[in-house]
Short mmCIF file of C-alpha atoms in Angstrom, two decimals:
data_model
loop_
_atom_site.label_atom_id
_atom_site.label_comp_id
_atom_site.label_asym_id
_atom_site.label_seq_id
_atom_site.Cartn_x
_atom_site.Cartn_y
_atom_site.Cartn_z
CA MET A 1 18.85 161.22 80.25
CA MET A 2 16.49 159.99 82.98
CA LYS A 3 13.79 157.52 81.96
CA LYS A 4 10.15 158.11 82.92
CA TRP A 5 9.90 155.04 85.16
CA GLU A 6 12.95 156.12 87.13
CA LEU A 7 11.46 159.44 88.29
CA PRO A 8 8.88 158.04 90.82
CA TYR A 9 11.54 155.89 92.49
CA LEU A 10 13.86 158.87 92.72
CA LYS A 11 11.10 160.88 94.42
CA VAL A 12 10.47 158.08 96.92
CA CYS A 13 14.15 157.96 97.83
CA LEU A 14 14.27 161.73 98.14
CA LEU A 15 11.15 161.81 100.33
CA LEU A 16 12.49 159.05 102.59
CA SER A 17 15.79 160.89 102.90
CA LEU A 18 14.03 164.10 103.93
CA VAL A 19 12.02 162.28 106.62
CA ILE A 20 15.15 160.65 108.03
CA LEU A 21 17.12 163.90 107.92
CA SER A 22 14.37 165.87 109.67
CA PHE A 23 14.13 163.19 112.37
CA VAL A 24 17.91 163.07 112.88
CA PHE A 25 18.02 166.87 113.02
CA ALA A 26 15.26 166.91 115.70
CA MET A 27 17.01 164.21 117.73
CA PHE A 28 20.39 165.92 117.77
CA GLN A 29 19.28 169.55 117.77
CA GLY A 30 16.35 169.16 120.13
CA GLY A 31 14.08 172.02 121.02
CA PHE A 32 10.60 173.03 119.96
CA VAL A 33 11.49 174.37 116.49
CA SER A 34 13.26 171.23 115.23
CA TRP A 35 10.53 168.90 116.48
CA PHE A 36 7.86 171.23 115.08
CA LEU A 37 9.48 171.02 111.63
CA PHE A 38 9.55 167.23 111.80
CA ALA A 39 5.95 167.05 113.04
CA SER A 40 4.80 169.42 110.26
CA PHE A 41 6.53 167.52 107.49
CA PHE A 42 5.77 163.98 108.69
CA PRO A 43 1.95 164.01 107.93
CA PHE A 44 2.63 165.07 104.34
CA ALA A 45 5.24 162.36 103.96
CA LEU A 46 2.95 159.76 105.52
CA TYR A 47 0.09 160.71 103.19
CA ILE A 48 2.39 160.38 100.18
CA PHE A 49 3.54 156.93 101.27
CA MET A 50 -0.07 155.86 101.80
CA LEU A 51 -1.03 157.29 98.41
CA MET A 52 1.72 155.23 96.78
CA LEU A 53 0.12 152.10 98.19
CA TYR A 54 -3.43 153.19 97.35
CA PRO A 55 -5.08 150.75 94.82
CA PHE A 56 -5.86 153.39 92.19
CA LYS A 57 -6.36 150.77 89.47
CA LYS A 58 -9.30 149.19 91.33
CA MET A 59 -11.51 152.18 90.69
CA LYS A 60 -14.43 151.67 88.31
CA VAL A 61 -15.03 154.35 85.71
CA HIS A 62 -17.73 154.42 83.03
CA ARG A 63 -19.13 156.95 80.60
CA THR A 64 -22.79 157.65 79.79
CA PHE A 65 -24.41 159.48 76.87
CA HIS A 66 -27.94 160.76 77.34
CA GLN A 67 -29.13 160.05 73.79
CA ARG A 68 -28.73 157.24 71.32
CA GLU A 69 -28.62 159.43 68.23
CA TYR A 70 -26.98 162.77 67.59
CA HIS A 71 -26.78 164.99 64.53
CA SER A 72 -24.09 167.36 63.38
CA GLY A 73 -24.32 170.62 65.30
CA ASP A 74 -25.95 169.07 68.37
CA GLU A 75 -24.66 169.56 71.91
CA ILE A 76 -23.76 166.36 73.75
CA LEU A 77 -24.00 165.92 77.51
CA VAL A 78 -21.55 163.30 78.82
CA GLU A 79 -21.62 161.92 82.36
CA ILE A 80 -18.65 160.20 84.02
CA MET A 81 -19.30 157.94 87.01
CA ILE A 82 -16.34 157.10 89.28
CA GLU A 83 -16.79 154.37 91.90
CA ARG A 84 -14.36 152.97 94.47
CA LYS A 85 -14.52 150.63 97.48
CA SER A 86 -12.05 152.46 99.68
CA LYS A 87 -12.92 155.56 101.70
CA TRP A 88 -9.36 156.82 101.70
CA PRO A 89 -9.51 160.62 101.27
CA LEU A 90 -8.10 162.04 98.06
CA LEU A 91 -6.97 165.62 98.48
CA TYR A 92 -7.76 166.29 94.82
CA LEU A 93 -8.84 164.35 91.74
CA VAL A 94 -8.50 165.41 88.12
CA MET A 95 -10.76 163.69 85.59
CA GLU A 96 -9.91 163.92 81.89
CA ASP A 97 -11.88 162.13 79.21
CA LEU A 98 -9.76 161.21 76.19
CA ILE A 99 -11.96 162.96 73.64
CA PRO A 100 -11.33 162.21 69.94
CA PRO A 101 -9.37 165.04 68.24
CA ALA A 102 -12.21 165.62 65.76
CA LEU A 103 -14.41 166.76 68.65
CA MET A 104 -11.81 169.28 69.83
CA PRO A 105 -11.67 171.81 66.96
CA ASN A 106 -9.72 174.34 69.04
CA GLY A 107 -7.46 171.69 70.59
CA ARG A 108 -8.87 172.25 74.09
CA ASN A 109 -10.19 169.33 76.10
CA SER A 110 -13.42 170.59 77.66
CA SER A 111 -13.85 167.47 79.81
CA LYS A 112 -11.00 168.20 82.24
CA GLN A 113 -12.36 168.78 85.75
CA LEU A 114 -10.79 169.20 89.17
CA SER A 115 -12.42 168.08 92.45
CA PHE A 116 -10.95 168.81 95.91
CA PHE A 117 -11.19 166.68 99.06
CA VAL A 118 -12.87 163.60 97.62
CA PHE A 119 -14.15 161.44 100.48
CA ARG A 120 -17.14 159.79 98.79
CA GLN A 121 -17.07 156.31 97.31
CA SER A 122 -18.90 157.46 94.18
CA LEU A 123 -18.47 160.65 92.23
CA LYS A 124 -20.48 161.86 89.21
CA LEU A 125 -19.00 164.44 86.86
CA SER A 126 -20.41 165.82 83.62
CA TYR A 127 -19.30 167.96 80.72
CA ARG A 128 -20.69 169.15 77.39
CA LEU A 129 -19.42 168.87 73.84
CA PRO A 130 -20.92 171.76 71.84
CA LEU A 131 -21.52 171.56 68.08
CA VAL A 132 -20.21 168.06 67.41
CA MET A 133 -19.01 167.10 63.93
CA ARG A 134 -20.49 164.42 61.69
CA GLY A 135 -18.69 161.08 61.71
CA GLU A 136 -17.80 158.06 63.81
CA HIS A 137 -15.88 159.08 66.94
CA VAL A 138 -14.14 156.62 69.26
CA PHE A 139 -13.65 157.51 72.93
CA GLN A 140 -10.69 155.43 74.11
CA GLY A 141 -10.49 155.97 77.86
CA ILE A 142 -10.62 158.20 80.92
CA ARG A 143 -7.56 159.46 82.77
CA LEU A 144 -7.62 160.11 86.53
CA THR A 145 -4.89 162.04 88.33
CA THR A 146 -4.32 162.63 92.03
CA GLY A 147 -1.45 163.52 94.34
CA ASP A 148 -0.45 165.52 97.40
CA LEU A 149 -1.07 169.22 97.87
CA LEU A 150 2.63 170.06 97.58
CA GLY A 151 2.86 168.45 94.16
CA PHE A 152 5.68 166.20 95.32
CA TYR A 153 3.97 163.01 94.19
CA VAL A 154 1.48 162.60 91.33
CA LYS A 155 -0.41 159.39 90.63
CA LYS A 156 -2.00 158.84 87.19
CA GLU A 157 -4.06 156.03 85.77
CA THR A 158 -5.85 155.64 82.43
CA PHE A 159 -8.97 153.47 82.54
CA THR A 160 -10.08 151.69 79.40
CA CYS A 161 -13.59 152.87 78.65
CA GLN A 162 -14.18 152.60 74.91
CA ASP A 163 -17.34 154.01 73.40
CA VAL A 164 -18.21 154.62 69.76
CA LEU A 165 -20.33 157.69 69.10
CA LEU A 166 -21.94 157.98 65.68
CA ILE A 167 -22.91 161.51 64.68
CA TYR A 168 -25.40 161.60 61.82
CA PRO A 169 -25.47 164.50 59.35
CA SER A 170 -27.72 167.44 60.03
CA TYR A 171 -30.81 167.84 57.88
CA LYS A 172 -33.53 170.34 57.22
CA ARG A 173 -37.21 169.53 57.16
CA VAL A 174 -38.32 169.73 53.56
CA GLU A 175 -42.01 169.87 52.73
CA ALA A 176 -43.41 167.99 49.76
CA SER A 177 -44.39 171.23 48.04
CA GLN A 178 -40.77 172.41 48.27
CA ILE A 179 -39.13 169.39 46.72
CA GLU A 180 -41.76 168.59 44.06
CA PRO A 181 -40.29 171.04 41.48
CA LEU A 182 -36.89 169.36 41.85
CA PHE A 183 -38.29 166.16 40.37
CA GLU A 184 -39.42 167.70 37.11
CA ALA A 185 -37.21 166.29 34.37
CA GLY A 186 -37.95 168.29 31.25
CA LYS A 187 -40.54 166.58 29.09
CA GLN A 188 -40.54 163.53 31.34
CA THR A 189 -43.33 163.29 33.89
CA ALA A 190 -42.34 164.02 37.44
CA VAL A 191 -41.12 160.99 39.37
CA TYR A 192 -42.43 162.43 42.60
CA ARG A 193 -46.07 163.06 43.44
CA ARG A 194 -47.69 163.81 46.77
CA HIS A 195 -50.85 161.84 45.95
CA PRO A 196 -51.67 158.83 43.77
CA ILE A 197 -52.36 159.65 40.14
CA THR A 198 -56.13 159.57 39.76
CA SER A 199 -56.60 160.46 36.12
CA ILE A 200 -56.89 156.85 34.88
CA ILE A 201 -60.16 155.05 35.70
CA SER A 202 -59.75 151.28 35.93
CA GLY A 203 -63.36 150.38 36.83
CA VAL A 204 -66.38 151.05 39.01
CA ARG A 205 -67.67 149.55 42.25
CA GLN A 206 -70.47 150.02 44.77
CA TYR A 207 -70.37 153.05 47.04
CA MET A 208 -68.67 152.55 50.42
CA PRO A 209 -68.89 154.86 53.44
CA GLY A 210 -66.06 157.38 53.25
CA ASP A 211 -65.96 157.70 49.45
CA GLY A 212 -65.90 161.35 48.34
CA LEU A 213 -68.58 162.84 46.12
CA SER A 214 -65.97 163.48 43.41
CA ARG A 215 -65.48 159.70 43.08
CA ILE A 216 -69.15 159.00 42.23
CA HIS A 217 -69.64 157.67 38.68
CA TRP A 218 -72.94 159.33 37.76
CA LYS A 219 -73.55 157.47 34.51
CA ALA A 220 -73.11 154.06 36.14
CA THR A 221 -75.26 155.19 39.08
CA ALA A 222 -78.11 156.14 36.74
CA ARG A 223 -77.78 152.94 34.78
CA LYS A 224 -77.75 150.57 37.78
CA HIS A 225 -80.03 152.65 40.05
CA GLU A 226 -77.53 152.49 42.93
CA ILE A 227 -74.59 154.68 43.86
CA MET A 228 -71.39 153.57 42.09
CA THR A 229 -67.92 155.02 42.58
CA LYS A 230 -64.86 155.14 40.37
CA GLU A 231 -61.76 153.00 40.89
CA PHE A 232 -58.48 154.54 39.83
CA GLU A 233 -55.22 153.03 38.73
CA GLU A 234 -52.34 154.06 40.96
CA ARG A 235 -49.11 154.52 39.13
CA LYS A 236 -45.88 153.50 40.85
CA SER A 237 -43.37 156.23 41.51
CA GLN A 238 -39.88 155.64 40.16
CA ASP A 239 -37.10 154.52 42.43
CA VAL A 240 -34.28 156.98 43.01
CA MET A 241 -30.58 156.26 43.46
CA ILE A 242 -28.72 159.23 44.96
CA ILE A 243 -25.03 159.42 44.13
CA MET A 244 -22.84 161.92 45.93
CA ASP A 245 -19.63 163.25 44.43
CA GLN A 246 -16.80 162.62 46.92
CA ARG A 247 -14.23 164.91 45.37
CA GLU A 248 -12.67 167.50 47.66
CA SER A 249 -14.81 170.61 48.00
CA PRO A 250 -15.13 173.47 50.52
CA ILE A 251 -18.90 172.86 50.60
CA PHE A 252 -18.70 169.09 51.11
CA GLU A 253 -20.63 169.22 54.42
CA GLU A 254 -23.39 171.26 52.81
CA MET A 255 -23.72 168.57 50.14
CA VAL A 256 -24.03 165.91 52.84
CA ALA A 257 -26.76 167.93 54.58
CA PHE A 258 -28.67 168.29 51.28
CA VAL A 259 -28.50 164.55 50.54
CA ALA A 260 -29.72 163.78 54.06
CA SER A 261 -32.63 166.22 53.73
CA LEU A 262 -33.57 165.05 50.23
CA SER A 263 -33.46 161.33 51.01
CA ARG A 264 -35.44 161.80 54.23
CA ALA A 265 -38.14 163.83 52.45
CA MET A 266 -38.53 161.23 49.69
CA LEU A 267 -38.67 158.30 52.10
CA LEU A 268 -41.41 160.03 54.09
CA GLN A 269 -43.45 160.16 50.88
CA GLY A 270 -43.02 156.43 50.23
CA ILE A 271 -40.47 156.69 47.41
CA GLY A 272 -37.79 154.00 47.14
CA VAL A 273 -34.37 155.56 47.70
CA GLY A 274 -30.83 154.22 47.50
CA PHE A 275 -27.51 155.93 48.15
CA ALA A 276 -23.87 155.56 47.20
CA GLY A 277 -20.71 157.62 47.20
CA SER A 278 -19.02 158.20 43.88
CA HIS A 279 -15.87 156.27 44.84
CA PHE A 280 -15.57 152.52 45.17
CA GLY A 281 -14.54 152.68 48.84
CA GLN A 282 -17.99 153.89 49.90
CA ALA A 283 -20.52 151.10 50.43
CA ALA A 284 -23.74 151.43 48.44
CA VAL A 285 -27.18 151.28 50.04
CA THR A 286 -29.57 149.41 47.77
CA ILE A 287 -32.94 150.96 47.05
CA GLY A 288 -35.49 150.56 49.82
CA LYS A 289 -38.19 152.33 51.79
CA GLY A 290 -39.13 153.19 55.34
CA GLU A 291 -37.40 154.12 58.57
CA VAL A 292 -34.84 151.31 58.35
CA GLN A 293 -33.74 152.57 54.93
CA LYS A 294 -33.35 156.08 56.33
CA ARG A 295 -31.06 154.77 59.05
CA LYS A 296 -28.94 152.92 56.49
CA ILE A 297 -28.52 156.03 54.35
CA PHE A 298 -27.79 158.28 57.32
CA TYR A 299 -25.20 155.80 58.57
CA GLN A 300 -23.33 155.97 55.25
CA LEU A 301 -23.65 159.76 55.22
CA ALA A 302 -22.12 159.87 58.70
CA LEU A 303 -19.06 157.97 57.45
CA ILE A 304 -18.63 159.47 53.99
CA THR A 305 -15.39 161.41 53.41
CA GLU A 306 -13.70 163.33 50.65
CA LYS A 307 -11.60 161.21 48.28
CA GLY A 308 -9.18 163.47 46.43
CA SER A 309 -9.75 165.53 43.31
CA GLU A 310 -10.16 162.84 40.64
CA VAL A 311 -13.52 161.81 39.21
CA ASN A 312 -14.22 158.19 40.06
CA VAL A 313 -17.91 157.65 39.46
CA SER A 314 -18.51 153.93 39.80
CA SER A 315 -19.86 151.93 36.88
CA ARG A 316 -21.69 149.54 39.24
CA PHE A 317 -24.96 151.42 38.65
CA ARG A 318 -25.14 150.59 34.98
CA GLY A 319 -28.04 148.42 33.89
CA MET A 320 -30.26 149.10 36.90
CA GLY A 321 -33.27 149.46 34.63
CA GLY A 322 -35.50 152.21 33.30
CA ASP A 323 -37.51 152.46 36.53
CA THR A 324 -34.49 153.86 38.38
CA MET A 325 -33.69 157.54 38.25
CA PHE A 326 -30.23 158.76 39.22
CA PHE A 327 -29.79 161.89 41.33
CA VAL A 328 -26.20 163.07 41.22
CA VAL A 329 -25.15 165.66 43.82
CA THR A 330 -21.94 167.49 42.99
CA ALA A 331 -20.15 170.82 43.40
CA GLN A 332 -17.98 170.51 40.28
CA LEU A 333 -19.64 169.80 36.97
CA THR A 334 -16.73 168.97 34.67
CA GLU A 335 -16.54 167.48 31.19
CA GLU A 336 -15.07 164.29 32.62
CA LEU A 337 -18.01 163.85 35.02
CA LEU A 338 -20.56 164.55 32.28
CA SER A 339 -18.96 161.92 30.05
CA LEU A 340 -19.20 159.31 32.80
CA LEU A 341 -22.80 160.21 33.62
CA ARG A 342 -23.76 159.83 29.97
CA ILE A 343 -23.02 156.11 30.27
CA TRP A 344 -26.07 155.73 32.53
CA LYS A 345 -28.48 157.30 30.08
CA GLY A 346 -29.42 153.88 28.73
CA GLY A 347 -30.42 152.63 32.17
CA GLY A 348 -32.39 155.57 33.45
CA GLU A 349 -32.76 159.33 33.65
CA VAL A 350 -29.99 161.38 35.25
CA THR A 351 -30.78 164.51 37.26
CA ILE A 352 -27.87 166.61 38.49
CA PHE A 353 -28.05 168.75 41.62
CA LEU A 354 -25.24 171.25 41.26
CA MET A 355 -24.35 172.99 44.50
CA GLN A 356 -22.32 176.19 44.37
CA SER A 357 -20.97 178.52 47.01
CA VAL A 358 -20.94 181.57 44.73
CA PRO A 359 -24.12 182.45 42.78
CA LYS A 360 -23.78 182.33 39.00
CA HIS A 361 -20.39 180.66 39.00
CA GLU A 362 -19.22 180.85 35.37
CA GLY A 363 -17.82 177.30 35.20
CA ASN A 364 -20.94 175.79 36.72
CA GLU A 365 -23.24 177.78 34.43
CA GLU A 366 -21.45 176.39 31.37
CA GLY A 367 -21.56 172.88 32.82
CA SER A 368 -25.29 173.19 33.46
CA ILE A 369 -25.94 174.21 29.87
CA GLU A 370 -23.83 171.31 28.59
CA ALA A 371 -25.68 168.84 30.84
CA LYS A 372 -29.04 169.99 29.47
CA ARG A 373 -27.71 169.71 25.91
CA ARG A 374 -26.89 166.06 26.62
CA GLY A 375 -30.38 165.33 27.90
CA MET A 376 -29.71 165.61 31.64
CA THR A 377 -31.74 167.78 33.97
CA CYS A 378 -29.68 170.15 36.11
CA HIS A 379 -30.89 171.98 39.23
CA MET A 380 -28.80 174.72 40.83
CA LEU A 381 -28.42 174.76 44.63
CA PHE A 382 -26.78 177.27 46.97
CA ALA A 383 -24.57 176.10 49.82
CA THR A 384 -25.85 178.82 52.14
CA ASP A 385 -29.28 177.14 52.19
CA TRP A 386 -27.77 173.91 53.59
CA LYS A 387 -25.13 175.26 55.93
CA SER A 388 -24.91 173.36 59.22
CA LYS A 389 -25.18 174.95 62.67
CA MET A 390 -21.50 174.30 63.24
CA LYS A 391 -20.40 176.35 60.25
CA GLU A 392 -22.72 179.17 61.21
CA GLU A 393 -21.01 179.39 64.61
CA MET A 394 -17.48 179.33 63.20
#
């Protein structure tokens, strides 16, 4: 069996033999036809020999993405810039970006492009990746291929051009009025409020420009003969730790999209939010606020994966204190999971968001009733409301 490295040398020997044979034939045979055959074949042979000596490895290739952040379902525009010092003409050039398999759902590499008669020292090519998937994707390199028009000699070179592309989960914009009912926990007061609680008066002060008429304390105004306004005590909202069940589920991506939307909506309202996957392998994001916290949570959501079918809810959240409320997002509410969640009842309230693909799933309905019996709030969600753009296209 012939080895791969032996084939180019065999082609060189064969090409050289054909040139010599055509020349010998023209010398001995003579005439217009024999010399015409030699003259026709010689330019192709000369180009191939020159192409063999062409410094293909000295080309510079780099990849450019037009945005810094992408979300699942977005379309990505990628530009490839090829630069070289030599002006040697290339009859054709094939560019192929080594796209990660996760970004090729149908197995077809959409980056492959063919350019004829390349004379320029710089060449810019572009391609699009439609509906990219959530996750961390590593682009390893770019492969360039050229050769002669007869296909006798092919020259390939793979250029190292590593880029890491992080695709964040998709999310839906959730208004405060839409998520407020989700924070009602039975007899417990809601942990989420759009405005500061103004029912508790802590004192009075002199009127300042901008104070509303509803804040005027009329009794104090009459007593002191100057306008006085009320001061209210603002109650702190509870911190929330979101825990996502990482067991295998056909609606796993919908759960990720819901967690992304929920955490983003709460952070915009100034609520402290933390996040962790149910399994120990997933790093936990401690409770925090602001844009930086959103980036931390979205980064973990971009990397989170399914971890088998066993329940493995970490015990690291025990003892976090009564000010922390746990939001557990799951698609399978089993007896085993409920037993593990009950451990946290001493540290804080547990609210379960149960996502289902089929409305009124019998097993989930029974689990929801059992969760309420054990003092946990359970909200039912439908996967169709959180389906990503990619799944809608498939």
